[in-house]
């Protein structure tokens, strides 16, 4: 359709935008259901991560020194990595929960599906991935802090095992994330110019 034809009306007196809205009404309902179901699932996962990293922030690995009340591993460099990764996991999982809650409470208007909802879903997936990676790093460091003095290979084993679920999650969700980024930010980059609809 040419841009000049946007306001023209057909025999029934409808503009192209009206016809588009009517013919895609069922698609909007399906997209709303999918978006809500997906956001609910990711909200549960992010809430679980939030619970775990909050507990890890309160219950310090190795406990406290009874003399001064400071954490036992306070002077270790690995403890700094633990604190940073746990804080990053805490803040990113909190952000993730809030992003997915904003998806659940969206009004799901037709125009929201163009940029608003995909942007939120992309942001939610990215913050969920960051929180999972940070949580696994914090868990690996906690294992190393508690058992690392006895066996040096514990860090290697813990880090290796921590990579498995993160890699598995990333491989399963990468296609969804890639498709959403491609269709939201680069709609004309991967298609021929003749395939684009000027609506």
JSON list of N, CA and C in Angstrom, two decimals, residues 141-167:
[
{"chain": "A", "resi": 141, "resn": "UNK", "atom": "N", "xyz": [31.34, -19.69, 43.74]},
{"chain": "A", "resi": 141, "resn": "UNK", "atom": "CA", "xyz": [32.30, -19.05, 44.66]},
{"chain": "A", "resi": 141, "resn": "UNK", "atom": "C", "xyz": [32.02, -19.47, 46.10]},
{"chain": "A", "resi": 142, "resn": "UNK", "atom": "N", "xyz": [30.75, -19.60, 46.46]},
{"chain": "A", "resi": 142, "resn": "UNK", "atom": "CA", "xyz": [30.41, -20.04, 47.83]},
{"chain": "A", "resi": 142, "resn": "UNK", "atom": "C", "xyz": [30.94, -21.45, 48.08]},
{"chain": "A", "resi": 143, "resn": "UNK", "atom": "N", "xyz": [30.80, -22.32, 47.09]},
{"chain": "A", "resi": 143, "resn": "UNK", "atom": "CA", "xyz": [31.33, -23.68, 47.23]},
{"chain": "A", "resi": 143, "resn": "UNK", "atom": "C", "xyz": [32.85, -23.63, 47.37]},
{"chain": "A", "resi": 144, "resn": "UNK", "atom": "N", "xyz": [33.48, -22.79, 46.56]},
{"chain": "A", "resi": 144, "resn": "UNK", "atom": "CA", "xyz": [34.93, -22.67, 46.63]},
{"chain": "A", "resi": 144, "resn": "UNK", "atom": "C", "xyz": [35.38, -22.12, 47.99]},
{"chain": "A", "resi": 145, "resn": "UNK", "atom": "N", "xyz": [34.68, -21.10, 48.50]},
{"chain": "A", "resi": 145, "resn": "UNK", "atom": "CA", "xyz": [35.06, -20.52, 49.79]},
{"chain": "A", "resi": 145, "resn": "UNK", "atom": "C", "xyz": [34.96, -21.53, 50.92]},
{"chain": "A", "resi": 146, "resn": "UNK", "atom": "N", "xyz": [33.93, -22.35, 50.88]},
{"chain": "A", "resi": 146, "resn": "UNK", "atom": "CA", "xyz": [33.73, -23.31, 51.96]},
{"chain": "A", "resi": 146, "resn": "UNK", "atom": "C", "xyz": [34.65, -24.51, 51.84]},
{"chain": "A", "resi": 147, "resn": "UNK", "atom": "N", "xyz": [34.83, -25.03, 50.62]},
{"chain": "A", "resi": 147, "resn": "UNK", "atom": "CA", "xyz": [35.59, -26.26, 50.44]},
{"chain": "A", "resi": 147, "resn": "UNK", "atom": "C", "xyz": [36.91, -26.09, 49.70]},
{"chain": "A", "resi": 148, "resn": "UNK", "atom": "N", "xyz": [37.22, -24.88, 49.23]},
{"chain": "A", "resi": 148, "resn": "UNK", "atom": "CA", "xyz": [38.38, -24.66, 48.37]},
{"chain": "A", "resi": 148, "resn": "UNK", "atom": "C", "xyz": [39.72, -24.89, 49.02]},
{"chain": "A", "resi": 149, "resn": "UNK", "atom": "N", "xyz": [39.84, -24.67, 50.32]},
{"chain": "A", "resi": 149, "resn": "UNK", "atom": "CA", "xyz": [41.13, -24.88, 50.99]},
{"chain": "A", "resi": 149, "resn": "UNK", "atom": "C", "xyz": [41.54, -26.34, 50.97]},
{"chain": "A", "resi": 150, "resn": "UNK", "atom": "N", "xyz": [40.57, -27.22, 51.04]},
{"chain": "A", "resi": 150, "resn": "UNK", "atom": "CA", "xyz": [40.88, -28.65, 51.08]},
{"chain": "A", "resi": 150, "resn": "UNK", "atom": "C", "xyz": [41.24, -29.18, 49.70]},
{"chain": "A", "resi": 151, "resn": "UNK", "atom": "N", "xyz": [40.48, -28.76, 48.70]},
{"chain": "A", "resi": 151, "resn": "UNK", "atom": "CA", "xyz": [40.71, -29.24, 47.34]},
{"chain": "A", "resi": 151, "resn": "UNK", "atom": "C", "xyz": [40.62, -28.08, 46.36]},
{"chain": "A", "resi": 152, "resn": "UNK", "atom": "N", "xyz": [41.67, -27.87, 45.61]},
{"chain": "A", "resi": 152, "resn": "UNK", "atom": "CA", "xyz": [41.71, -26.74, 44.67]},
{"chain": "A", "resi": 152, "resn": "UNK", "atom": "C", "xyz": [40.81, -26.99, 43.46]},
{"chain": "A", "resi": 153, "resn": "UNK", "atom": "N", "xyz": [40.54, -28.24, 43.15]},
{"chain": "A", "resi": 153, "resn": "UNK", "atom": "CA", "xyz": [39.75, -28.54, 41.96]},
{"chain": "A", "resi": 153, "resn": "UNK", "atom": "C", "xyz": [38.25, -28.27, 42.17]},
{"chain": "A", "resi": 154, "resn": "UNK", "atom": "N", "xyz": [37.84, -27.94, 43.39]},
{"chain": "A", "resi": 154, "resn": "UNK", "atom": "CA", "xyz": [36.42, -27.68, 43.63]},
{"chain": "A", "resi": 154, "resn": "UNK", "atom": "C", "xyz": [35.91, -26.49, 42.83]},
{"chain": "A", "resi": 155, "resn": "UNK", "atom": "N", "xyz": [36.74, -25.44, 42.69]},
{"chain": "A", "resi": 155, "resn": "UNK", "atom": "CA", "xyz": [36.30, -24.28, 41.92]},
{"chain": "A", "resi": 155, "resn": "UNK", "atom": "C", "xyz": [36.09, -24.66, 40.46]},
{"chain": "A", "resi": 156, "resn": "UNK", "atom": "N", "xyz": [37.00, -25.44, 39.91]},
{"chain": "A", "resi": 156, "resn": "UNK", "atom": "CA", "xyz": [36.88, -25.86, 38.51]},
{"chain": "A", "resi": 156, "resn": "UNK", "atom": "C", "xyz": [35.63, -26.71, 38.32]},
{"chain": "A", "resi": 157, "resn": "UNK", "atom": "N", "xyz": [35.42, -27.66, 39.22]},
{"chain": "A", "resi": 157, "resn": "UNK", "atom": "CA", "xyz": [34.25, -28.52, 39.13]},
{"chain": "A", "resi": 157, "resn": "UNK", "atom": "C", "xyz": [32.96, -27.72, 39.32]},
{"chain": "A", "resi": 158, "resn": "UNK", "atom": "N", "xyz": [32.92, -26.86, 40.32]},
{"chain": "A", "resi": 158, "resn": "UNK", "atom": "CA", "xyz": [31.71, -26.06, 40.58]},
{"chain": "A", "resi": 158, "resn": "UNK", "atom": "C", "xyz": [31.41, -25.12, 39.41]},
{"chain": "A", "resi": 159, "resn": "UNK", "atom": "N", "xyz": [32.44, -24.48, 38.88]},
{"chain": "A", "resi": 159, "resn": "UNK", "atom": "CA", "xyz": [32.24, -23.57, 37.74]},
{"chain": "A", "resi": 159, "resn": "UNK", "atom": "C", "xyz": [31.79, -24.34, 36.50]},
{"chain": "A", "resi": 160, "resn": "UNK", "atom": "N", "xyz": [32.38, -25.50, 36.29]},
{"chain": "A", "resi": 160, "resn": "UNK", "atom": "CA", "xyz": [31.98, -26.32, 35.14]},
{"chain": "A", "resi": 160, "resn": "UNK", "atom": "C", "xyz": [30.54, -26.78, 35.24]},
{"chain": "A", "resi": 161, "resn": "UNK", "atom": "N", "xyz": [30.16, -27.24, 36.42]},
{"chain": "A", "resi": 161, "resn": "UNK", "atom": "CA", "xyz": [28.78, -27.68, 36.61]},
{"chain": "A", "resi": 161, "resn": "UNK", "atom": "C", "xyz": [27.80, -26.51, 36.56]},
{"chain": "A", "resi": 162, "resn": "UNK", "atom": "N", "xyz": [28.23, -25.34, 37.00]},
{"chain": "A", "resi": 162, "resn": "UNK", "atom": "CA", "xyz": [27.36, -24.16, 36.96]},
{"chain": "A", "resi": 162, "resn": "UNK", "atom": "C", "xyz": [27.10, -23.71, 35.52]},
{"chain": "A", "resi": 163, "resn": "UNK", "atom": "N", "xyz": [28.05, -23.97, 34.64]},
{"chain": "A", "resi": 163, "resn": "UNK", "atom": "CA", "xyz": [27.89, -23.57, 33.24]},
{"chain": "A", "resi": 163, "resn": "UNK", "atom": "C", "xyz": [26.81, -24.39, 32.52]},
{"chain": "A", "resi": 164, "resn": "UNK", "atom": "N", "xyz": [26.59, -25.61, 32.96]},
{"chain": "A", "resi": 164, "resn": "UNK", "atom": "CA", "xyz": [25.64, -26.48, 32.27]},
{"chain": "A", "resi": 164, "resn": "UNK", "atom": "C", "xyz": [24.22, -25.93, 32.24]},
{"chain": "A", "resi": 165, "resn": "UNK", "atom": "N", "xyz": [23.60, -25.61, 33.38]},
{"chain": "A", "resi": 165, "resn": "UNK", "atom": "CA", "xyz": [22.22, -25.11, 33.29]},
{"chain": "A", "resi": 165, "resn": "UNK", "atom": "C", "xyz": [22.11, -23.75, 32.61]},
{"chain": "A", "resi": 166, "resn": "UNK", "atom": "N", "xyz": [23.12, -22.91, 32.78]},
{"chain": "A", "resi": 166, "resn": "UNK", "atom": "CA", "xyz": [23.08, -21.59, 32.14]},
{"chain": "A", "resi": 166, "resn": "UNK", "atom": "C", "xyz": [23.17, -21.75, 30.62]},
{"chain": "A", "resi": 167, "resn": "UNK", "atom": "N", "xyz": [24.06, -22.62, 30.16]},
{"chain": "A", "resi": 167, "resn": "UNK", "atom": "CA", "xyz": [24.20, -22.88, 28.73]},
{"chain": "A", "resi": 167, "resn": "UNK", "atom": "C", "xyz": [22.94, -23.51, 28.17]}
]
